Amino acid sequence: MNPTSSSSTEAPKDSAAATDASGDTVNNSLRPDLLSTPAPSPSTAAANNAATSSNGPEPIPAVPSPWTLRGDVYFFAWWATKASLKNGLPSHAYSPLESRSEYAAASTGTPVGGLSMVQILRYSESPVGPYDELIVVPGSFEYVREDAQGRRRKKRDVRITRIYVSQKHTCYNGRLNWNVPKHLARFDWTDNPDGSTSVKVYPHDTTSDETEANPSTVPFFQATYKPWRFAPSFPLATTWINFLGISTTLALPPLPRGNGSQGELPGTDRWCSIVPQQYSSRSMVGSFDIAQHRDVEGKLTGEHENFWPGLGRWQYGIKMENAQVDFLECEETWDPPRSNL
C-alpha cells in the first residue's frame, strides 16, 4: 500500500506569486476602533500598510477578530529550564524578519523558560478558509510594561516566536489582529500505511529572498505523529493547564513590516495580549518522531538533529481531533515603553 500525500498550497491569481503557498485573510484587531485601550490617533502601522498595498499587490481583505476555527491540532511539549537558556534562544527561534527587529530584541523581553511547545494545525474551517499552521512557542518571556502612571512593571507571559501558515489571508490578518509573526510556507502531508501522519514545512522566508515569493526546497521542520493504538480518547482543553498555575496568556510585541510579494507582511505598533482557547472532545495520545531532514549525503540541513536543542528524537504528544480554536479580540493593547532607560 502506497502512502498518500497532499500539499497545502494555493495558486495565486497573479502570475508574480504563481508558486506561492498563500491564501490568508486580514483582520485588524489593533485598529483604534477595536482597541481595548483607546489610541489617541489611527495606527500608523495600519496606515502605512494600506499605502503599501495600494501601490503593490492587490490588497488582502481585512477579517476582524474574533475568530472561531476548527481542525486537527497536533502538539508536543517540553519544559525549558533557565539553565538551558543561559545562551539565549537558538537562532532559528525567530523568522529572519523578526530576528532583525525589536520583536526579538532584549528590550521587548527575556526568555525565562517554562512550558514550551510545537503545534502543527490543519484547519478545515476558519473565517478565511482552510489552512495549515506550524507554531513555535519556546516558553515564557519576562518583559517590561508601563502602567497608567508611567511606572515600569515587570510581567511574564507566553510568546510565539515563529509561525508558518499556508495561505496569505491568515498571514496578513494574524499579524494585524494579534501581532502573531506569521509567514508563508508550503505544507506537505503524508498519511502513512501504519496509521501515522507525516508533515514537512517549507518556508518562504529562508531563501534569502526578502519578498518571500517562493517556498524553500529544504524543509525547516518535519515530524511524524503516530497515535497509540489501544489508548482511549479523551476530552481536552488547553486552558485546563491554568489549574496547574501555568499561564496561557500570549503577550506579543509589535511586528516589523516586511516586503512580502503578496502584501501579506504588515507591521504593527502596539503590543497585544490574548488567551487562545483550544478544545476537543476527542484527543489521543501518541508519539512524535522529530528527526530532522538530511540531504542525499546524509548531512543534517538544519541546526539541530531533533529540531530544538536538548530534545530527543521521540516525543510524547497529543492529537486534538476536530478541535475548536478561538482567537478573540486582544484583551489589552498598549504602547511600547517610552524609554529603555
XYZ file of C-alpha atoms in Angstrom, residues 20-322:
303
model
C 3.447 30.935 -3.511
C 1.892 28.917 -0.690
C -0.529 31.693 0.091
C -4.133 32.468 0.800
C -4.542 34.135 4.229
C -7.036 36.844 5.092
C -6.625 40.118 7.006
C -8.143 41.052 10.326
C -7.040 44.124 12.186
C -7.864 43.874 15.877
C -5.294 46.573 16.518
C -7.342 49.210 14.721
C -8.227 52.111 17.047
C -11.974 51.337 16.829
C -11.330 47.836 18.192
C -8.739 48.646 20.864
C -9.462 47.769 24.462
C -7.055 50.568 25.357
C -8.026 53.726 23.410
C -5.448 55.027 20.961
C -5.014 58.775 20.553
C -4.841 58.504 16.753
C -5.200 55.877 13.993
C -2.480 53.252 13.866
C 0.457 54.488 11.832
C 1.286 50.867 11.033
C -2.169 50.284 9.577
C -1.937 53.481 7.521
C 1.486 52.551 6.163
C 0.324 49.016 5.365
C -2.660 50.354 3.424
C -0.428 52.689 1.440
C 1.912 49.842 0.568
C -0.961 47.650 -0.602
C -2.337 50.357 -2.894
C 0.994 50.609 -4.751
C 1.828 46.911 -4.882
C -0.065 43.627 -4.753
C -3.843 43.513 -4.649
C -4.940 44.415 -1.079
C -5.801 41.478 1.148
C -9.263 41.827 2.766
C -9.429 42.541 6.482
C -11.225 39.945 8.608
C -11.551 41.340 12.150
C -11.478 39.241 15.295
C -12.919 37.293 16.984
C -12.150 34.165 15.006
C -13.512 30.677 15.601
C -11.687 27.912 13.758
C -11.982 24.138 13.575
C -9.457 21.478 12.688
C -6.921 18.930 13.935
C -4.248 20.073 16.398
C -1.028 18.094 16.855
C 1.437 19.096 19.551
C 4.344 18.025 21.723
C 5.680 19.966 24.689
C 8.744 20.191 26.929
C 9.866 22.163 29.960
C 12.631 24.677 29.275
C 14.807 25.463 32.297
C 16.550 28.776 32.873
C 19.864 26.927 32.677
C 19.035 25.806 29.136
C 18.581 29.441 28.159
C 21.842 30.822 29.524
C 22.965 31.485 25.949
C 19.523 32.653 24.817
C 17.233 31.036 22.283
C 18.612 29.162 19.262
C 18.955 31.247 16.114
C 16.054 29.509 14.359
C 13.620 30.525 17.113
C 12.677 33.591 15.026
C 11.982 34.164 11.354
C 14.641 36.313 9.642
C 12.395 39.405 9.505
C 11.549 39.364 13.208
C 15.080 38.373 14.236
C 16.355 41.697 12.862
C 13.680 43.727 14.651
C 12.607 44.835 18.114
C 10.346 41.761 18.231
C 13.400 39.655 19.088
C 15.368 42.355 20.919
C 16.217 42.259 24.635
C 14.211 45.470 25.042
C 10.975 43.544 24.405
C 11.698 40.681 26.772
C 13.982 37.952 28.012
C 13.171 34.239 27.643
C 12.737 32.619 31.050
C 11.682 29.103 30.066
C 8.737 27.109 31.308
C 6.216 25.141 29.282
C 7.342 25.138 25.648
C 5.552 23.683 22.673
C 5.432 22.992 18.958
C 1.986 22.790 17.392
C 1.012 21.714 13.884
C -2.570 22.505 12.902
C -4.776 21.560 9.940
C -7.709 23.956 9.932
C -10.689 22.731 7.939
C -12.761 25.807 8.827
C -11.804 29.406 9.567
C -13.047 32.902 8.687
C -10.520 32.847 5.820
C -10.939 29.249 4.706
C -8.849 26.111 5.328
C -5.137 26.410 6.047
C -2.226 24.730 7.822
C -0.054 26.168 10.568
C 3.191 25.481 12.437
C 3.696 27.276 15.764
C 6.885 27.511 17.851
C 6.396 28.601 21.486
C 9.686 28.472 23.439
C 8.142 29.198 26.843
C 7.558 32.476 28.658
C 9.252 35.857 28.448
C 9.813 38.469 31.111
C 9.171 41.961 29.787
C 8.537 45.500 30.977
C 5.265 47.356 30.659
C 4.425 50.872 31.774
C 1.322 51.344 33.905
C -1.099 54.279 33.668
C 1.221 56.397 35.814
C 4.229 55.647 33.626
C 5.822 53.311 36.153
C 7.678 50.352 34.672
C 6.413 46.945 35.818
C 7.844 43.527 35.066
C 5.444 41.000 33.552
C 5.767 37.377 32.456
C 3.733 35.737 29.689
C 3.987 33.204 26.872
C 5.207 34.250 23.416
C 5.043 32.793 19.917
C 8.420 33.426 18.306
C 7.978 31.733 14.930
C 4.915 30.611 12.990
C 4.155 29.480 9.437
C 0.847 29.320 7.591
C -0.149 28.033 4.167
C -2.130 30.997 2.839
C -1.824 34.770 2.708
C -5.167 35.748 4.257
C -4.395 34.284 7.674
C -0.823 35.539 7.399
C -1.917 39.138 6.890
C -4.772 39.104 9.392
C -2.895 37.194 12.067
C -0.176 39.820 12.047
C -2.562 42.770 12.161
C -5.126 41.352 14.574
C -2.891 39.887 17.263
C 0.802 40.564 16.415
C 1.262 36.886 15.561
C 4.513 36.782 13.482
C 3.139 34.680 10.626
C 4.987 33.920 7.409
C 4.046 31.743 4.448
C 5.144 28.148 3.939
C 4.215 25.077 1.942
C 2.982 22.126 3.989
C 3.368 18.602 2.611
C 1.294 15.974 4.418
C 1.517 12.188 4.072
C -0.877 9.581 5.508
C 1.285 6.511 6.017
C 0.188 2.826 5.791
C 0.898 2.268 9.515
C -1.661 4.902 10.549
C 0.880 7.628 11.198
C 0.815 11.108 9.659
C 3.899 12.981 8.431
C 4.331 16.669 7.661
C 7.130 18.738 6.148
C 7.128 22.555 6.232
C 8.907 24.563 3.513
C 9.105 28.278 4.448
C 9.103 31.223 2.084
C 11.443 33.243 4.316
C 14.533 31.006 4.334
C 15.531 31.523 0.690
C 17.358 34.896 1.052
C 14.565 36.499 -0.991
C 13.163 39.419 1.016
C 9.891 39.267 -0.916
C 9.340 35.694 0.297
C 7.832 34.823 -3.085
C 8.519 31.077 -3.175
C 8.965 28.214 -0.714
C 12.353 26.759 0.092
C 13.305 23.396 -1.364
C 14.531 22.328 2.094
C 12.101 21.772 4.973
C 12.504 23.908 8.091
C 10.629 21.325 10.166
C 9.403 17.778 9.747
C 7.669 15.301 12.036
C 5.664 12.093 12.047
C 2.861 11.509 14.555
C 1.549 8.035 15.369
C -1.340 7.507 17.803
C -1.038 4.842 20.478
C -3.142 2.003 19.182
C -5.008 0.993 22.343
C -5.069 4.301 24.223
C -8.597 5.667 24.747
C -9.564 9.124 23.512
C -10.464 11.857 25.984
C -11.674 15.496 26.068
C -9.019 18.203 26.385
C -8.990 21.991 26.705
C -5.653 23.817 26.647
C -6.905 26.305 29.243
C -7.076 23.470 31.808
C -3.351 23.866 32.399
C -4.201 27.152 34.130
C -5.261 25.000 37.102
C -1.611 23.946 37.370
C -0.606 27.578 37.780
C 0.692 27.838 34.209
C -0.402 30.931 32.284
C -1.691 30.573 28.726
C -1.763 34.324 28.052
C 0.169 35.413 24.977
C 1.811 38.850 25.140
C 3.157 39.765 21.712
C 5.285 42.823 20.845
C 4.703 44.993 17.757
C 5.749 43.449 14.457
C 8.050 44.825 11.757
C 6.651 45.280 8.269
C 8.056 43.024 5.576
C 8.266 43.186 1.775
C 6.102 40.163 1.060
C 5.361 39.619 -2.619
C 1.635 39.423 -1.866
C 1.460 42.228 0.694
C 0.999 39.618 3.425
C 3.551 41.017 5.919
C 2.084 44.129 7.579
C 3.653 45.645 10.662
C 2.029 46.883 13.863
C 2.908 49.469 16.501
C 1.246 48.298 19.744
C 1.544 45.265 22.000
C -1.326 42.748 22.219
C -2.278 40.202 24.867
C -4.689 37.365 24.166
C -5.653 33.958 25.573
C -6.219 31.472 22.696
C -8.550 28.591 23.510
C -8.452 25.071 22.061
C -10.931 22.304 22.898
C -11.556 18.828 21.511
C -13.930 16.130 22.736
C -11.671 13.516 21.126
C -7.967 13.793 21.907
C -5.433 10.993 21.516
C -2.007 10.331 22.959
C 0.733 9.308 20.565
C 4.408 9.691 19.755
C 6.269 12.126 17.523
C 9.373 11.307 15.521
C 11.084 14.704 15.177
C 14.320 13.633 13.472
C 15.010 16.443 11.039
C 15.796 16.484 7.337
C 19.093 15.262 5.894
C 20.333 15.719 2.350
C 21.247 12.927 -0.067
C 24.663 12.662 1.568
C 23.121 12.229 4.998
C 24.109 15.694 6.189
C 21.730 17.495 8.520
C 20.218 20.523 6.747
C 19.034 22.307 9.898
C 20.766 23.394 13.085
C 19.605 20.622 15.396
C 19.132 16.917 14.877
C 15.763 16.914 16.656
C 14.700 20.469 15.803
C 15.288 22.027 19.244
C 18.377 21.823 21.449
C 18.094 19.235 24.189
C 15.206 17.280 22.663
C 15.382 13.594 21.813
C 14.111 12.071 18.611
C 10.959 10.599 20.153
C 8.480 12.842 21.948
C 5.163 12.086 23.595
C 2.400 14.188 22.102
C -1.297 14.633 21.524
C -3.653 14.978 18.594
C -6.815 17.009 19.267
C -9.231 15.822 16.601
C -11.716 18.302 15.103
